[in-house]
Short mmCIF file of C-alpha atoms in Angstrom, two decimals:
data_model
loop_
_atom_site.label_atom_id
_atom_site.label_comp_id
_atom_site.label_asym_id
_atom_site.label_seq_id
_atom_site.Cartn_x
_atom_site.Cartn_y
_atom_site.Cartn_z
CA MET A 1 -24.39 -11.34 17.06
CA ILE A 2 -26.22 -8.55 18.86
CA GLU A 3 -29.76 -8.35 17.55
CA LEU A 4 -31.13 -4.85 17.95
CA GLU A 5 -34.60 -5.50 16.56
CA GLY A 6 -36.56 -8.36 15.07
CA VAL A 7 -35.49 -9.58 11.64
CA PRO A 8 -37.98 -8.28 9.07
CA GLU A 9 -39.65 -10.26 6.32
CA LEU A 10 -38.13 -9.13 3.06
CA ILE A 11 -39.12 -9.01 -0.62
CA ASP A 12 -36.54 -10.27 -3.16
CA PRO A 13 -33.68 -9.07 -0.94
CA VAL A 14 -30.23 -8.11 -2.18
CA MET A 15 -27.37 -7.53 0.26
CA VAL A 16 -25.18 -4.48 -0.49
CA ALA A 17 -22.02 -4.21 1.61
CA ALA A 18 -19.06 -1.86 2.00
CA PHE A 19 -16.24 -1.67 4.53
CA GLU A 20 -14.03 1.22 5.56
CA GLY A 21 -10.29 0.64 5.33
CA TRP A 22 -8.06 -0.99 2.75
CA ASN A 23 -10.82 -1.47 0.17
CA ASP A 24 -12.32 2.01 0.45
CA ALA A 25 -10.14 4.60 -1.30
CA GLY A 26 -11.55 8.08 -0.84
CA ASP A 27 -14.27 6.55 1.40
CA ALA A 28 -16.19 6.12 -1.85
CA ALA A 29 -17.70 2.69 -1.15
CA SER A 30 -18.71 3.18 2.48
CA THR A 31 -20.18 6.58 1.59
CA ALA A 32 -22.27 4.95 -1.15
CA VAL A 33 -23.88 2.54 1.32
CA ALA A 34 -24.34 5.36 3.84
CA HIS A 35 -26.11 7.33 1.11
CA LEU A 36 -28.53 4.46 0.44
CA GLU A 37 -29.21 4.14 4.14
CA ARG A 38 -29.85 7.86 4.51
CA GLU A 39 -31.96 8.39 1.38
CA TRP A 40 -34.16 5.35 2.01
CA LYS A 41 -34.20 5.79 5.81
CA GLY A 42 -32.68 2.43 6.63
CA GLU A 43 -33.49 0.81 9.96
CA VAL A 44 -30.65 -0.99 11.72
CA PHE A 45 -31.77 -4.41 12.92
CA ALA A 46 -28.50 -6.12 13.85
CA ALA A 47 -24.81 -5.53 14.57
CA LEU A 48 -21.82 -7.81 14.89
CA ASP A 49 -20.25 -8.03 18.33
CA ALA A 50 -17.29 -5.64 18.17
CA GLU A 51 -15.34 -7.72 20.72
CA ASP A 52 -15.14 -10.61 18.26
CA TYR A 53 -13.58 -8.85 15.28
CA TYR A 54 -11.94 -5.53 16.12
CA ASP A 55 -8.72 -4.42 17.76
CA PHE A 56 -9.76 -1.31 19.65
CA GLN A 57 -6.21 0.04 19.62
CA VAL A 58 -6.49 0.15 15.82
CA ASN A 59 -10.15 1.19 15.55
CA ARG A 60 -10.88 3.08 18.74
CA PRO A 61 -14.38 3.61 20.17
CA THR A 62 -15.70 7.15 20.41
CA VAL A 63 -17.33 8.90 23.36
CA TRP A 64 -20.25 11.28 22.87
CA MET A 65 -22.85 13.08 24.92
CA ASP A 66 -26.56 12.30 24.71
CA ALA A 67 -28.69 14.70 26.76
CA GLY A 68 -25.86 15.08 29.24
CA VAL A 69 -25.15 11.33 29.43
CA ARG A 70 -21.82 10.02 28.16
CA LYS A 71 -22.13 7.13 25.73
CA ILE A 72 -19.68 5.05 23.73
CA THR A 73 -19.99 4.02 20.09
CA TRP A 74 -18.02 0.88 19.34
CA PRO A 75 -16.48 0.26 15.92
CA THR A 76 -18.41 -2.58 14.32
CA THR A 77 -20.45 -3.68 11.31
CA ARG A 78 -24.18 -2.98 11.27
CA LEU A 79 -26.99 -4.31 9.13
CA SER A 80 -29.99 -2.25 8.09
CA VAL A 81 -32.84 -2.81 5.68
CA VAL A 82 -34.51 -0.44 3.22
CA ARG A 83 -37.60 -0.92 1.06
CA VAL A 84 -37.26 0.18 -2.55
CA GLY A 85 -40.68 1.10 -3.92
CA GLY A 86 -41.95 1.20 -7.46
CA ASP A 87 -43.70 -1.24 -9.76
CA LYS A 88 -41.59 -4.09 -8.41
CA PRO A 89 -40.75 -3.34 -4.76
CA ARG A 90 -37.78 -5.10 -3.22
CA ASP A 91 -35.61 -4.82 -0.14
CA LEU A 92 -31.94 -4.06 0.23
CA VAL A 93 -29.99 -5.36 3.21
CA LEU A 94 -27.26 -2.78 3.76
CA VAL A 95 -24.04 -3.87 5.47
CA ARG A 96 -21.76 -1.03 6.55
CA GLY A 97 -18.77 -1.29 8.82
CA ILE A 98 -15.01 -1.45 9.12
CA GLU A 99 -12.70 -4.10 7.75
CA PRO A 100 -12.25 -6.47 10.72
CA SER A 101 -8.93 -6.79 12.52
CA MET A 102 -9.21 -10.55 13.09
CA ARG A 103 -11.25 -13.73 12.53
CA TRP A 104 -12.21 -12.90 8.95
CA ARG A 105 -13.67 -16.33 8.22
CA SER A 106 -15.98 -16.15 11.22
CA PHE A 107 -16.90 -12.60 10.25
CA CYS A 108 -17.93 -13.70 6.75
CA ASN A 109 -19.75 -16.77 8.05
CA GLU A 110 -21.80 -14.60 10.39
CA LEU A 111 -22.80 -12.27 7.56
CA LEU A 112 -23.65 -15.24 5.36
CA GLY A 113 -25.76 -16.69 8.17
CA PHE A 114 -27.85 -13.52 8.08
CA ALA A 115 -27.99 -13.61 4.29
CA HIS A 116 -29.34 -17.17 4.44
CA GLU A 117 -31.87 -16.36 7.16
CA LEU A 118 -33.15 -13.33 5.24
CA GLY A 119 -33.36 -15.15 1.92
CA VAL A 120 -30.81 -12.91 0.19
CA GLU A 121 -30.67 -13.69 -3.53
CA LEU A 122 -27.52 -11.73 -4.41
CA VAL A 123 -24.64 -10.10 -2.53
CA VAL A 124 -23.08 -6.96 -4.01
CA VAL A 125 -19.89 -5.72 -2.34
CA LEU A 126 -18.70 -2.21 -3.13
CA GLY A 127 -15.04 -1.22 -3.11
CA ALA A 128 -12.73 1.57 -4.24
CA LEU A 129 -9.06 1.49 -5.14
CA LEU A 130 -6.32 3.91 -6.14
CA GLY A 131 -5.56 3.88 -9.85
CA ASP A 132 -3.97 5.72 -12.77
CA THR A 133 -7.17 7.51 -13.71
CA PRO A 134 -7.59 11.23 -14.39
CA HIS A 135 -10.11 13.09 -12.23
CA THR A 136 -11.42 14.85 -15.34
CA ARG A 137 -12.86 11.70 -16.91
CA PRO A 138 -15.74 9.44 -15.83
CA VAL A 139 -14.79 7.22 -12.91
CA PRO A 140 -14.09 3.67 -14.13
CA VAL A 141 -16.22 1.11 -12.29
CA SER A 142 -15.54 -2.57 -12.89
CA GLY A 143 -17.94 -5.37 -11.99
CA VAL A 144 -16.43 -8.77 -11.25
CA THR A 145 -17.49 -12.15 -9.95
CA SER A 146 -16.03 -15.60 -9.37
CA ASP A 147 -19.10 -17.24 -10.93
CA SER A 148 -18.70 -17.77 -14.68
CA ASP A 149 -22.45 -18.19 -15.22
CA LEU A 150 -23.19 -15.01 -13.28
CA ALA A 151 -20.49 -13.17 -15.23
CA GLN A 152 -22.13 -14.07 -18.51
CA ARG A 153 -25.67 -13.39 -17.33
CA MET A 154 -24.94 -9.97 -15.80
CA ASP A 155 -22.20 -8.86 -18.22
CA LEU A 156 -19.43 -8.93 -15.63
CA GLU A 157 -15.75 -9.84 -15.63
CA GLU A 158 -14.71 -13.17 -14.16
CA THR A 159 -11.90 -12.45 -11.72
CA LYS A 160 -8.55 -14.18 -12.25
CA TYR A 161 -6.63 -12.29 -9.58
CA GLU A 162 -3.90 -13.92 -7.49
CA GLY A 163 -2.26 -12.06 -4.61
CA PRO A 164 -3.04 -10.23 -1.34
CA THR A 165 -6.68 -9.45 -0.74
CA GLY A 166 -8.94 -7.56 1.66
CA ILE A 167 -12.26 -8.31 3.28
CA VAL A 168 -14.11 -7.56 0.02
CA GLY A 169 -12.28 -10.35 -1.78
CA VAL A 170 -12.64 -12.73 1.17
CA LEU A 171 -16.38 -12.10 1.50
CA GLN A 172 -16.94 -12.60 -2.22
CA GLU A 173 -15.15 -15.96 -2.16
CA ALA A 174 -17.04 -16.98 0.99
CA CYS A 175 -20.29 -16.27 -0.85
CA THR A 176 -19.15 -18.35 -3.81
CA HIS A 177 -18.29 -21.34 -1.62
CA ALA A 178 -21.63 -21.00 0.18
CA GLY A 179 -23.53 -20.99 -3.10
CA VAL A 180 -24.65 -17.37 -2.78
CA PRO A 181 -24.30 -15.32 -6.01
CA ALA A 182 -21.88 -12.46 -5.35
CA VAL A 183 -20.62 -9.47 -7.32
CA SER A 184 -18.00 -6.85 -6.52
CA LEU A 185 -18.15 -3.33 -7.96
CA TRP A 186 -14.89 -1.37 -7.88
CA ALA A 187 -14.42 2.36 -8.48
CA ALA A 188 -10.96 3.64 -9.43
CA VAL A 189 -9.96 6.77 -7.47
CA PRO A 190 -7.15 9.03 -8.80
CA HIS A 191 -4.12 8.24 -6.69
CA TYR A 192 -2.88 11.83 -6.81
CA VAL A 193 -6.01 13.08 -4.99
CA SER A 194 -6.89 10.18 -2.74
CA GLN A 195 -8.07 12.00 0.39
CA PRO A 196 -11.76 11.57 1.22
CA PRO A 197 -14.41 12.36 0.41
CA ASN A 198 -14.66 11.56 -3.29
CA PRO A 199 -18.31 12.16 -4.25
CA LYS A 200 -17.56 11.54 -7.93
CA ALA A 201 -16.45 7.97 -7.21
CA THR A 202 -19.40 7.44 -4.86
CA LEU A 203 -21.77 8.63 -7.59
CA ALA A 204 -20.17 6.28 -10.12
CA LEU A 205 -20.65 3.30 -7.80
CA LEU A 206 -24.31 4.16 -7.23
CA ASN A 207 -24.89 4.58 -10.97
CA ARG A 208 -23.38 1.16 -11.64
CA LEU A 209 -25.46 -0.34 -8.82
CA GLU A 210 -28.57 1.13 -10.46
CA ASP A 211 -27.72 -0.61 -13.71
CA LEU A 212 -26.85 -3.88 -12.02
CA LEU A 213 -30.04 -4.12 -9.95
CA ASP A 214 -32.33 -2.19 -12.30
CA LEU A 215 -33.18 0.32 -9.57
CA ARG A 216 -33.67 4.05 -9.39
CA ILE A 217 -31.58 5.49 -6.60
CA PRO A 218 -32.37 9.01 -5.33
CA LEU A 219 -29.06 10.84 -5.58
CA GLY A 220 -30.00 14.05 -3.79
CA GLU A 221 -27.10 16.52 -3.72
CA LEU A 222 -24.48 13.97 -4.78
CA PRO A 223 -24.26 15.05 -8.48
CA GLU A 224 -23.69 18.66 -7.42
CA ASP A 225 -21.12 17.51 -4.85
CA ALA A 226 -19.30 15.58 -7.58
CA ARG A 227 -19.19 18.61 -9.88
CA ALA A 228 -17.92 20.85 -7.09
CA TRP A 229 -15.28 18.25 -6.18
CA GLN A 230 -13.98 18.18 -9.75
CA VAL A 231 -13.85 21.99 -9.92
CA GLY A 232 -11.83 22.01 -6.72
CA VAL A 233 -9.36 19.43 -8.00
CA ASP A 234 -9.10 21.29 -11.31
CA GLN A 235 -8.04 24.40 -9.42
CA LEU A 236 -5.48 22.54 -7.35
CA ALA A 237 -4.02 20.78 -10.38
CA ALA A 238 -3.71 24.10 -12.22
CA GLU A 239 -1.53 25.43 -9.40
CA ASP A 240 1.12 22.73 -9.89
CA SER A 241 2.60 22.36 -13.37
CA GLU A 242 3.87 18.83 -12.69
CA VAL A 243 0.44 17.63 -11.58
CA ALA A 244 -1.23 19.38 -14.52
CA GLU A 245 1.20 17.73 -16.95
CA TYR A 246 0.68 14.34 -15.35
CA VAL A 247 -3.11 14.68 -15.50
CA GLN A 248 -2.84 15.51 -19.20
CA THR A 249 -0.76 12.37 -19.73
CA LEU A 250 -3.41 10.27 -17.97
CA GLU A 251 -6.15 11.89 -20.04
CA GLU A 252 -4.38 11.09 -23.31
CA ALA A 253 -3.78 7.50 -22.24
CA ARG A 254 -7.38 7.07 -21.13
CA ASP A 255 -8.84 8.62 -24.28
CA THR A 256 -6.64 6.49 -26.52
CA ALA A 257 -7.57 3.30 -24.67
CA GLU A 258 -11.28 4.06 -24.81
CA LEU A 259 -11.40 5.29 -28.41
CA PRO A 260 -12.82 1.99 -29.73
CA GLU A 261 -15.59 2.24 -27.12
CA ALA A 262 -16.83 5.58 -28.46
CA SER A 263 -19.26 3.79 -30.73
CA GLY A 264 -22.88 4.57 -31.47
CA GLU A 265 -23.94 1.63 -29.31
CA ALA A 266 -21.93 2.88 -26.32
CA ILE A 267 -23.32 6.40 -26.69
CA ALA A 268 -26.86 5.01 -26.91
CA ARG A 269 -26.36 3.03 -23.68
CA GLU A 270 -25.18 6.13 -21.84
CA PHE A 271 -28.13 8.15 -23.16
CA GLU A 272 -30.56 5.47 -21.96
CA ARG A 273 -29.01 5.63 -18.51
CA TYR A 274 -29.39 9.40 -18.51
CA LEU A 275 -33.07 9.16 -19.42
CA ARG A 276 -33.70 6.63 -16.64
CA ARG A 277 -32.08 8.86 -14.04
CA ARG A 278 -33.02 12.40 -15.01
CA ASP A 279 -36.36 12.47 -13.18
CA VAL A 280 -34.90 11.19 -9.89
CA ASN A 281 -31.72 13.28 -9.69
CA PRO A 282 -32.81 16.87 -8.94
CA PRO A 283 -30.03 19.47 -9.13
CA GLY A 284 -29.03 21.81 -6.34
CA GLY A 285 -27.86 21.57 -2.76
CA HIS A 286 -24.57 22.22 -1.08
CA ALA A 287 -21.28 20.71 -2.14
CA THR A 288 -20.52 19.31 1.30
CA ALA A 289 -22.51 18.48 4.41
CA ASP A 290 -21.26 21.56 6.26
CA GLY A 291 -22.23 23.90 3.45
CA SER A 292 -18.71 24.53 2.12
CA ASP A 293 -17.78 23.84 -1.47
CA ALA A 294 -15.44 21.07 -2.57
CA ALA A 295 -12.71 23.48 -3.59
CA SER A 296 -12.44 24.98 -0.11
CA TYR A 297 -12.60 21.52 1.44
CA LEU A 298 -9.68 20.30 -0.63
CA ARG A 299 -7.67 23.41 0.14
CA ASP A 300 -8.28 23.51 3.88
CA ASN A 301 -6.19 20.96 5.70
CA PRO A 302 -5.24 21.86 9.26
CA GLY A 303 -2.53 19.23 9.23
CA SER A 304 -0.57 20.88 6.42
CA PRO A 305 1.59 24.02 6.57
CA GLY A 306 -0.54 27.11 6.12
CA GLY A 307 -3.70 25.02 6.15
CA LYS A 308 -3.41 24.36 2.40
CA ALA A 309 -3.79 20.88 0.96
CA ARG A 310 -2.58 19.92 -2.49
CA PRO A 311 -2.31 16.60 -4.29
CA PRO A 312 1.02 14.85 -3.67
CA ARG A 313 3.36 15.02 -6.59
CA PRO A 314 3.02 11.76 -8.49
CA PRO A 315 5.98 9.83 -9.87
CA LYS A 316 6.62 10.19 -13.56
CA PRO A 317 4.60 7.73 -15.64
CA ASP A 318 7.75 6.22 -17.15
CA THR A 319 9.41 5.45 -13.81
CA PRO A 320 9.24 2.01 -12.16
CA GLY A 321 6.07 1.75 -10.11
CA GLY A 322 4.82 4.98 -11.62
CA ALA A 323 1.32 4.37 -10.38
CA GLY A 324 2.26 4.91 -6.77
CA ASN A 325 -0.15 3.03 -4.53
CA ALA A 326 -2.36 1.98 -7.38
CA GLY A 327 -3.19 -1.48 -6.08
CA ASN A 328 -2.20 -4.96 -7.12
CA PRO A 329 -3.20 -6.09 -10.59
CA GLY A 330 -6.34 -7.88 -11.46
CA GLU A 331 -8.17 -9.19 -8.41
CA ASP A 332 -11.49 -7.55 -8.92
CA GLY A 333 -11.66 -6.61 -12.55
CA ASP A 334 -9.93 -4.39 -15.06
CA THR A 335 -10.87 -0.72 -14.97
CA GLY A 336 -8.87 -0.06 -18.10
CA GLU A 337 -5.99 1.57 -16.22
CA ASP A 338 -2.37 0.61 -16.67
CA SER A 339 -2.01 -0.63 -13.10
CA GLY A 340 -4.86 -3.16 -13.38
CA PRO A 341 -7.00 -2.85 -10.22
CA ASP A 342 -7.51 -5.62 -7.76
CA GLY A 343 -9.60 -3.75 -5.28
CA GLU A 344 -6.67 -3.61 -2.91
CA ASP A 345 -5.62 -0.13 -1.89
CA THR A 346 -2.14 -0.37 -0.44
CA SER A 347 -2.32 3.04 1.16
CA GLU A 348 -3.38 3.73 4.72
CA ASP A 349 -6.98 4.99 4.52
#
């Protein structure tokens, strides 16, 4: 462990973690934690030693210039802390990094050592997976835990998954064995438009985190980014009849599956969430950090012929493995999609 600053004294701390890589389709989860760090001006106080956990031929360091001096940034996992104000102030310990290349058990033990030292009361790990979900509908976010009591108390699913897992699943189980309450939140990203960024999935994760922790998160330009992203994907889908037809099939399947949920109680819950958020989510801002809109971002891809990106043509829904790289079934909750998410994105992020 490389300690960058002294460990602060925290109030009712919750650890929120996300890792780039296998468990981060569309960079949705890591972007969510980065958003929290940016909006609440998080201060990094510790970092894991990159030599212990990363293969630098897989995750290479980067060189940059600082006032004419060359410096190197090593791929690692950093911890920062933010203070959430309000009537009941509390602290969030934000963990953001890359899925480690090796020594996963030691990696988790080191994070848990910090959680214990800081008095963390709950660990929330964010993830994103590829799924059979249409981009035109709300992003499904499932909340799962290995703790049956916690599942009942926080209205979560108790995971029953068996199969390959990533660092999100390993960290959650490490928390369970260490007696630290842990929850995983998973956003389902449309597999036919999986390239990052996906602000709509990031927004869905943050909204679910708000509900879980009873917080108000400043969303800044993220809602506008999400709307611009959807407009861009709408335009791309309209240019390809096969994609448009496939999206319509997904929409019909989703709407049919969720029809029983369109009850007065469900609508009331959504309206309550809207009322809680409306005074902290001002509209406006640019669609992307560089000022371009989402449509132009999705279209411009220097690696494709003519600089034009389009969603890959998905397999027909009635073919074997029609979900493409939709993840293995069940590890980290059911998002209501046919493929059954596990939080494990089998694509190369």
